[in-house]
mmCIF file of C-alpha atoms in Angstrom:
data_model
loop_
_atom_site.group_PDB
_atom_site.id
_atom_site.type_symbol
_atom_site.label_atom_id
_atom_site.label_comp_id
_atom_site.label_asym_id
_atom_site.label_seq_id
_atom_site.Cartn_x
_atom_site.Cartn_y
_atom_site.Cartn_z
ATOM 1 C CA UNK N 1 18.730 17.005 -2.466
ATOM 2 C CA UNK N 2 17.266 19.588 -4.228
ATOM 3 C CA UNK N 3 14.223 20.072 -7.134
ATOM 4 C CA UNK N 4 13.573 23.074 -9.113
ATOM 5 C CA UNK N 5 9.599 22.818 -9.105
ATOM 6 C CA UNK N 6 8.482 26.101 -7.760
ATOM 7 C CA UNK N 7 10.601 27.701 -10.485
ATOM 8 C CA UNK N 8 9.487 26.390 -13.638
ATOM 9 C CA UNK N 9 6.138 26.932 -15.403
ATOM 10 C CA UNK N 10 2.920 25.431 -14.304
ATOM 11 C CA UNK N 11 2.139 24.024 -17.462
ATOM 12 C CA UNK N 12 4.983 21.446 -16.943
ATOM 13 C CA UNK N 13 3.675 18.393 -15.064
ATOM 14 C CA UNK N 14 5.483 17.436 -11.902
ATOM 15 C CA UNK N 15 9.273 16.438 -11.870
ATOM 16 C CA UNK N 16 9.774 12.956 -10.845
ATOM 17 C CA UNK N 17 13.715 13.733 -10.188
ATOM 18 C CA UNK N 18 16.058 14.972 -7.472
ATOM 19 C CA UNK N 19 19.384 15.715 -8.167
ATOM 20 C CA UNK N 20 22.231 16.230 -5.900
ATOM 21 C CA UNK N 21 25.019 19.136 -6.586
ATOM 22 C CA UNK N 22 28.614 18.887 -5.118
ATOM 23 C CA UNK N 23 31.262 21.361 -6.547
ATOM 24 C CA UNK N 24 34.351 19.953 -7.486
ATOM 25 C CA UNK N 25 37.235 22.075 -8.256
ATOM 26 C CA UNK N 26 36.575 24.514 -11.630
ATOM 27 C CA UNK N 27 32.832 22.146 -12.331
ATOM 28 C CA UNK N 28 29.886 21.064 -10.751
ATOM 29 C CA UNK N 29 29.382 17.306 -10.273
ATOM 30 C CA UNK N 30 25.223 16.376 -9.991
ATOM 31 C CA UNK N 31 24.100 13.044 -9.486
ATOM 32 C CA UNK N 32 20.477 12.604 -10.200
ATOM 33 C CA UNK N 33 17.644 10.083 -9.149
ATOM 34 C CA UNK N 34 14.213 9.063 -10.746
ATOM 35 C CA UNK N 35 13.077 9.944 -14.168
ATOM 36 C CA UNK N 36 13.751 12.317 -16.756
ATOM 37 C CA UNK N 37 10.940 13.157 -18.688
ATOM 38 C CA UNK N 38 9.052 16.185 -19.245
ATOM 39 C CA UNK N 39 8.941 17.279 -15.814
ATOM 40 C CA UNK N 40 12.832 17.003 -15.895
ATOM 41 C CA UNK N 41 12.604 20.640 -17.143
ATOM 42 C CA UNK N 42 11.715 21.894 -14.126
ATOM 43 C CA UNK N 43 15.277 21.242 -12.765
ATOM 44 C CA UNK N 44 16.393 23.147 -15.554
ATOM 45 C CA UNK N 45 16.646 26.880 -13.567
ATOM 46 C CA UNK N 46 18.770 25.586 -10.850
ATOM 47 C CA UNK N 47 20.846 23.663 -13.206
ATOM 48 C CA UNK N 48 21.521 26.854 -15.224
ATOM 49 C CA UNK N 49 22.434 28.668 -11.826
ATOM 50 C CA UNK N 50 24.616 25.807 -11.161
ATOM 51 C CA UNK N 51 26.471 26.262 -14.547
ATOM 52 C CA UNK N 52 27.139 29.648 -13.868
ATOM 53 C CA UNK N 53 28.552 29.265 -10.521
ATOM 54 C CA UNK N 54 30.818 26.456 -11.921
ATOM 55 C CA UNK N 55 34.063 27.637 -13.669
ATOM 56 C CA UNK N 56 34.287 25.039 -16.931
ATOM 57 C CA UNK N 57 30.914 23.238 -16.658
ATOM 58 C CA UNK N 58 29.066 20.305 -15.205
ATOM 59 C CA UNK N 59 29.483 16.569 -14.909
ATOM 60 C CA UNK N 60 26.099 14.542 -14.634
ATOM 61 C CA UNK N 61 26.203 11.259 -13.059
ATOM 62 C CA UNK N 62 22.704 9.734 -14.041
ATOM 63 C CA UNK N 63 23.151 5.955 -12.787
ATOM 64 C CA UNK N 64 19.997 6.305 -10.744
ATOM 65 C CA UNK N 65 17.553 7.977 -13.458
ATOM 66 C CA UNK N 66 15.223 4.730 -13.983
ATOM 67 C CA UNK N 67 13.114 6.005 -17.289
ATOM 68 C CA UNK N 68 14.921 9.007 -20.123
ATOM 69 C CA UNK N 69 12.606 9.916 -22.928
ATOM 70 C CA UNK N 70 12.811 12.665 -25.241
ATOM 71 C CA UNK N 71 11.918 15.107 -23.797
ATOM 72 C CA UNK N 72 14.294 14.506 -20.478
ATOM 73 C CA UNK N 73 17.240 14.462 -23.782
ATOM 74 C CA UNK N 74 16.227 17.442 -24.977
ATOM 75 C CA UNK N 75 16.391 19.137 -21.426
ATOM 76 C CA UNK N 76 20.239 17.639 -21.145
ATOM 77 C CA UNK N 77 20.480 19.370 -24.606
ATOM 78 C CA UNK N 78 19.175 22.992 -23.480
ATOM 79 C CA UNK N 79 21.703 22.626 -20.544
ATOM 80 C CA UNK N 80 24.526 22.032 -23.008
ATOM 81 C CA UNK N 81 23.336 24.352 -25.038
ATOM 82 C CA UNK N 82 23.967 27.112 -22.384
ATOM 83 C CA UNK N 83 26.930 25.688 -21.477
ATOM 84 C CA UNK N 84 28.121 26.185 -24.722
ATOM 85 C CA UNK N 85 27.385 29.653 -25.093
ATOM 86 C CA UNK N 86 29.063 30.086 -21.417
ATOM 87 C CA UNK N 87 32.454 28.396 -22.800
ATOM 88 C CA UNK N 88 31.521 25.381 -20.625
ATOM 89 C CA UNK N 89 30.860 21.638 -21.102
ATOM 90 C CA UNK N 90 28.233 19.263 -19.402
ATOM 91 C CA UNK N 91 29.326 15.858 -19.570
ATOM 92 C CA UNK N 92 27.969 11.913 -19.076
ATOM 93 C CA UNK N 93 30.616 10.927 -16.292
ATOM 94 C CA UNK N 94 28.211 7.877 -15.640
ATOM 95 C CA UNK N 95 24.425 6.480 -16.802
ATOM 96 C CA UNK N 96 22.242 3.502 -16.611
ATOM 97 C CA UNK N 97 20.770 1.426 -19.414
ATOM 98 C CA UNK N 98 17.579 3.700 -19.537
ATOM 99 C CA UNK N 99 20.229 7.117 -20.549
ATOM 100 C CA UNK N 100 22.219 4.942 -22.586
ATOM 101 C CA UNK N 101 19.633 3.704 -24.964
ATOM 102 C CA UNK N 102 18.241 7.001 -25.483
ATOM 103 C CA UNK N 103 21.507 8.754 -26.269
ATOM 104 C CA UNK N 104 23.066 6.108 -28.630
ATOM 105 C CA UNK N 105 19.680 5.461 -30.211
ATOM 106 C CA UNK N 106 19.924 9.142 -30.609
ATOM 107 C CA UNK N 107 23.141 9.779 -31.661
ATOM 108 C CA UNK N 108 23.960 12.263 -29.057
ATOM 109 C CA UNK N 109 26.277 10.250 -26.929
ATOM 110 C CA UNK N 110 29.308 12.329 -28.249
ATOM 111 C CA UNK N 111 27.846 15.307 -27.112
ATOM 112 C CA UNK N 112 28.100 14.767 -23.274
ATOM 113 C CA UNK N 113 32.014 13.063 -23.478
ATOM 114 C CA UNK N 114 34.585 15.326 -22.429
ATOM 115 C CA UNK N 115 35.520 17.666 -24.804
ATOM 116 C CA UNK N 116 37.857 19.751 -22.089
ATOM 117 C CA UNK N 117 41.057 18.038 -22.130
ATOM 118 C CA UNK N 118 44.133 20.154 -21.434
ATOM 119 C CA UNK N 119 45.305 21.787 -24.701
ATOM 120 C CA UNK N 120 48.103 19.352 -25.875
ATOM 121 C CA UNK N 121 46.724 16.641 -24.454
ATOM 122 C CA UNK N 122 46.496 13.434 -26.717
ATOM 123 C CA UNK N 123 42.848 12.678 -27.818
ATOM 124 C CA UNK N 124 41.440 8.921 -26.602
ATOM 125 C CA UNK N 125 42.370 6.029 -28.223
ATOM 126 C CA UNK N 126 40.465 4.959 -30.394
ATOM 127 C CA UNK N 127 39.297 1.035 -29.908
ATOM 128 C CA UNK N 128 41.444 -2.127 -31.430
ATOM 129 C CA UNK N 129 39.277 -2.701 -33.258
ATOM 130 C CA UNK N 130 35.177 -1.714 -34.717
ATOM 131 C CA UNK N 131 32.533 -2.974 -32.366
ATOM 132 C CA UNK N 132 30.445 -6.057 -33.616
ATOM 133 C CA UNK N 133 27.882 -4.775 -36.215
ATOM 134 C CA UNK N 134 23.946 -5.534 -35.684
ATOM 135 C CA UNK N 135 22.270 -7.108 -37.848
ATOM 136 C CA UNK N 136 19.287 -3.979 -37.722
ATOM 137 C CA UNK N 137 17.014 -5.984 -35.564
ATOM 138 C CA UNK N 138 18.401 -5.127 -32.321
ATOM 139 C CA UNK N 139 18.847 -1.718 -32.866
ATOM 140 C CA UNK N 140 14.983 -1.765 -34.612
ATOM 141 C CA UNK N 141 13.721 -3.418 -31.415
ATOM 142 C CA UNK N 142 14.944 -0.818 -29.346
ATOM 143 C CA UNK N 143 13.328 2.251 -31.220
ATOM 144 C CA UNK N 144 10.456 0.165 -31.527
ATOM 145 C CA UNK N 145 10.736 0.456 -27.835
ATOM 146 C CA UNK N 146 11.153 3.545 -27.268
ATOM 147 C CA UNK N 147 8.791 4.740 -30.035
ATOM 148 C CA UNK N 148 6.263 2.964 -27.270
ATOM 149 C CA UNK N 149 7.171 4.371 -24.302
ATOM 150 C CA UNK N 150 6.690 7.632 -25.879
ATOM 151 C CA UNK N 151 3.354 6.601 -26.614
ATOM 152 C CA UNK N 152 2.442 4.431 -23.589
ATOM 153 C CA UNK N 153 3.586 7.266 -21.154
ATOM 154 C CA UNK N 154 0.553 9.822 -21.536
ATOM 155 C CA UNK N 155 -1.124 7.391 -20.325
ATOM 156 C CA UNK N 156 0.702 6.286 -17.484
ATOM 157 C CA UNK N 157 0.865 10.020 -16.277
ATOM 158 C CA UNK N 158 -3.003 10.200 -16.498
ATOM 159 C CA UNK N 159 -3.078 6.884 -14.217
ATOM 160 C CA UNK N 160 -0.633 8.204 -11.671
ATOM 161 C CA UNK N 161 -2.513 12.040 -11.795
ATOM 162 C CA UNK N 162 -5.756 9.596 -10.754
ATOM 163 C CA UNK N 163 -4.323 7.643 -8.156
ATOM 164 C CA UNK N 164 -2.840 11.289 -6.750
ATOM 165 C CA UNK N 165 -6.325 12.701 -6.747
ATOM 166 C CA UNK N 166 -8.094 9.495 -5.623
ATOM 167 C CA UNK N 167 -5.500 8.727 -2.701
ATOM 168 C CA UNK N 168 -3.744 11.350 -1.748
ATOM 169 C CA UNK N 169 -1.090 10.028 -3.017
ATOM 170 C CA UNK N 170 2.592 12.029 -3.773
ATOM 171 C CA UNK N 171 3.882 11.480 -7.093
ATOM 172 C CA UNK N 172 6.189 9.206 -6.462
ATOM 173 C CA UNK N 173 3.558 7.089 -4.504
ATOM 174 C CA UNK N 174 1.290 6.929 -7.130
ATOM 175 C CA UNK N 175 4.004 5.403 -9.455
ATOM 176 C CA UNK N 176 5.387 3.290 -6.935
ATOM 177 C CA UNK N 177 1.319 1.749 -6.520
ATOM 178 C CA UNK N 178 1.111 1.877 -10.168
ATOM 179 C CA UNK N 179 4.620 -0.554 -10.636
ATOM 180 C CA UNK N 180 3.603 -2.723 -7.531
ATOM 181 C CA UNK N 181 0.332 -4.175 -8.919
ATOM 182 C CA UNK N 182 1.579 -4.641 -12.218
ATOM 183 C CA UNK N 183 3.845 -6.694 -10.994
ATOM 184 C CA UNK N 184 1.544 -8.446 -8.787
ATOM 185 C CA UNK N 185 -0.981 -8.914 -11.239
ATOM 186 C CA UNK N 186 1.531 -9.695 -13.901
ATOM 187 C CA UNK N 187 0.063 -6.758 -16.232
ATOM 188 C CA UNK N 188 2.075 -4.882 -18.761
ATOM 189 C CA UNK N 189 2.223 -1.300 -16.742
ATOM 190 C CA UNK N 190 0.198 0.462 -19.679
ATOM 191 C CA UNK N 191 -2.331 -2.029 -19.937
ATOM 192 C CA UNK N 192 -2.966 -1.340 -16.317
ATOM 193 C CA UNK N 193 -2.681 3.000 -16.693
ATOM 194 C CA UNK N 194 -5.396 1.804 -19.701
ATOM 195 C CA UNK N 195 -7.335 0.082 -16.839
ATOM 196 C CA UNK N 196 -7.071 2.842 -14.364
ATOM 197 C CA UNK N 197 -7.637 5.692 -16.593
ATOM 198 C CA UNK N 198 -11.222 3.704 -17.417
ATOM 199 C CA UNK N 199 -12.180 3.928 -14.377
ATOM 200 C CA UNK N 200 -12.770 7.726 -14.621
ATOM 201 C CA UNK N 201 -15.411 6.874 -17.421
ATOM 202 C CA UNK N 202 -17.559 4.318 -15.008
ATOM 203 C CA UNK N 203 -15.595 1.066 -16.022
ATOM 204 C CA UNK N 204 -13.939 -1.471 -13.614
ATOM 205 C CA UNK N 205 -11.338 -3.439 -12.319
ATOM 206 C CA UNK N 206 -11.280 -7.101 -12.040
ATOM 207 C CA UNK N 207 -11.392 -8.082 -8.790
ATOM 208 C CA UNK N 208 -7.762 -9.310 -8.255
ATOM 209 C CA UNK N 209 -6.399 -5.875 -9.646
ATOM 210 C CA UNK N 210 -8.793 -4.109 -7.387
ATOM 211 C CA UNK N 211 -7.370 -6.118 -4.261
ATOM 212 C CA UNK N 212 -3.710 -5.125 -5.122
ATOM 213 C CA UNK N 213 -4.298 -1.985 -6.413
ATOM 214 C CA UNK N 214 -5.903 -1.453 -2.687
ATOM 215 C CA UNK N 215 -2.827 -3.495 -0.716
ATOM 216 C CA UNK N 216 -0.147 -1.191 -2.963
ATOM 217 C CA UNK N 217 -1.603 2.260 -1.769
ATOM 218 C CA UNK N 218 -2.550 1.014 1.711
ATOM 219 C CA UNK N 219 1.492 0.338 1.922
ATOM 220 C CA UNK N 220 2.359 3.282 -0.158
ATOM 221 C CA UNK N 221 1.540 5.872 2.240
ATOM 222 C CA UNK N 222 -0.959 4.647 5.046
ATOM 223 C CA UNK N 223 0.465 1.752 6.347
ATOM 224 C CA UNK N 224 -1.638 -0.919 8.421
ATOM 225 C CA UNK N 225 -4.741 0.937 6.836
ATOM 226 C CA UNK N 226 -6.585 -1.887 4.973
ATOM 227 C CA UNK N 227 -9.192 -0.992 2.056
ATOM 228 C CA UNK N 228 -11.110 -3.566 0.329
ATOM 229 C CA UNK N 229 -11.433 -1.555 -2.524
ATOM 230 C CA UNK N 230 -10.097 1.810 -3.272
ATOM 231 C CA UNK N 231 -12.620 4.815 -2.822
ATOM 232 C CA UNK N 232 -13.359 5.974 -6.600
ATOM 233 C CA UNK N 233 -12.413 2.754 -8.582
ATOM 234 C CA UNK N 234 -15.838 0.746 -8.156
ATOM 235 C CA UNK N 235 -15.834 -3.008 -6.897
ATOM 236 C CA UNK N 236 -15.966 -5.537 -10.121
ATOM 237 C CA UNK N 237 -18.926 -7.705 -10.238
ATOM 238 C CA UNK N 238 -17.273 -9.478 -13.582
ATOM 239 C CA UNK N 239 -14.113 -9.489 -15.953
ATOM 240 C CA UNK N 240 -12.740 -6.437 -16.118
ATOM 241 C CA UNK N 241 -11.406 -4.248 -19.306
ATOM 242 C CA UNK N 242 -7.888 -4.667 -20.563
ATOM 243 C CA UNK N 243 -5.608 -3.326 -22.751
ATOM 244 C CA UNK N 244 -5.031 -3.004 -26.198
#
C-alpha cells in the first residue's frame, strides 16, 4: 500500500486513504481504503504517475472508501481530467454506498463508466424499462445529508487534530476513538467533535463520555494502559455541553 503524503502541499490536511496499484494489461487497476476527502488530494501525484505509466487509463475500485465528499469528487475529477488530456479513461469498476451517493447525487456517475470499448463494439443496453421515479423526498433527504456532512466535517477534523495532539494519537486512531465513543455513548459523531473541540476553550465532558473517551484511546494505541480521564480534557464535576 502506498500514500502520496510527502508529495503534496502542506496546506492539505492529512490523507486518511491508502490505495493499492496493480497493473493490468494496457491500465492500472487501484483499489483504495478509508476516506476521500480533502486529504484525498494528496494521492493525487502518484496517481498521475500511475496514469502515465498505464497505456489507456485507470480503473478505481473504491468498495472500501467509508466517507466521499466533495472535495474527494473533485480529486477523482482532476484525475480524469488528466486522463483525458492523456487520451486515457479512469473508470468506477466498483464503489460503496458512501461513492455512490455522491456521484449520482452529483450527476457524475457517467463520467467514470467505460467509455473505451473496442471501436465497433455495440454500446450497453439500455434497461427494460425506466427505473422507479422518487417522489423528491428521498433524493432531498440525501443532499440534505450530504449538505451536513459537508458542514459537520470541519468539525470532526478539529476533534480528531485534538485527540492527535492530546494522545499521540495517528490519524486514523484518533478517528477510530472518535467513532468508538459515539457509539458507546450513543452520541451523534458531531455532537461529540462539538464536545471535544470545547474542551480546548475550558469546557467539559460528562462523566460517562470522559470514561469512554479514556477506554477508546487506551485501546486505540496503548493497550492495557488504563486512564481515568484523558490528560487535557478536564474531569466533569456536572452535565456536560452538547450539541446543537
Amino acid at each position: 500500500m502506498t500514500t502520496a503524503v510527502d508529495r503534496a502541499p502542506a496546506a492539505i490536511p492529512p490523507c486518511m486513504a491508502t490505495m493499492d496499484v496493480v497493473p493490468d494489461g494496457d491500465r492500472m487497476t487501484v483499489t483504495v481504503w478509508g476516506e476521500l476527502d480533502l486529504g484525498s488530494r494528496r494521492l493525487l501525484p502518484e496517481l498521475y504517475d500511475m496514469l502515465t505509466l498505464s497505456g489507456t487509463g485507470i480503473d478505481l475500485r473504491l468498495d472500501a472508501v467509508g466517507f466521499c465528499d466533495c472535495s474527494g469528487l473533485n480529486a477523482l475529477l482532476d484525475l480524469r481530467t488528466r486522463a483525458v488530456d492523456e487520451g486515457k479513461t479512469v473508470t468506477v469498476r466498483s464503489c460503496g454506498i458512501a461513492v455512490e451517493r455522491v456521484l449520482d447525487l452529483t450527476g457524475t456517475r457517467e463520467l467514470f463508466t467505460d467509455s473505451g470499448r473496442p471501436e465497433g463494439a455495440a454500446p450497453p443496453a439500455a434497461p427494460a424499462q425506466d427505473p422507479p421515479k422518487e417522489d423528491g423526498q428521498g433524493l432531498r433527504a440525501e443532499v440534505a445529508q450530504l449538505r451536513r456532512a459537508m458542514q459537520t466535517r470541519p468539525t470532526i477534523d478539529l476533534a480528531r487534530g485534538i485527540l492527535m495532539a492530546s494522545f499521540g494519537l495517528s490519524p486514523e486512531a484518533a478517528w477510530s476513538v472518535l467513532v468508538r465513543t459515539s457509539q458507546n455513548t450513543n452520541t451523534k459523531l458531531h455532537h461529540l467533535a462539538q464536545n471535544v473541540v470545547g474542551t480546548a476553550g475550558g469546557k467539559t465532558l460528562p462523566e460517562q463520555v470522559q470514561q469512554q473517551l479514556a477506554a477508546a484511546v487506551a485501546g486505540a494505541n496503548r493497550p492495557g494502559e488504563a486512564a481515568a480521564h484523558p490528560a487535557g480534557l478536564p474531569a466533569e464535576d456536572g452535565g456536560g455541553t452538547t450539541g446543537g
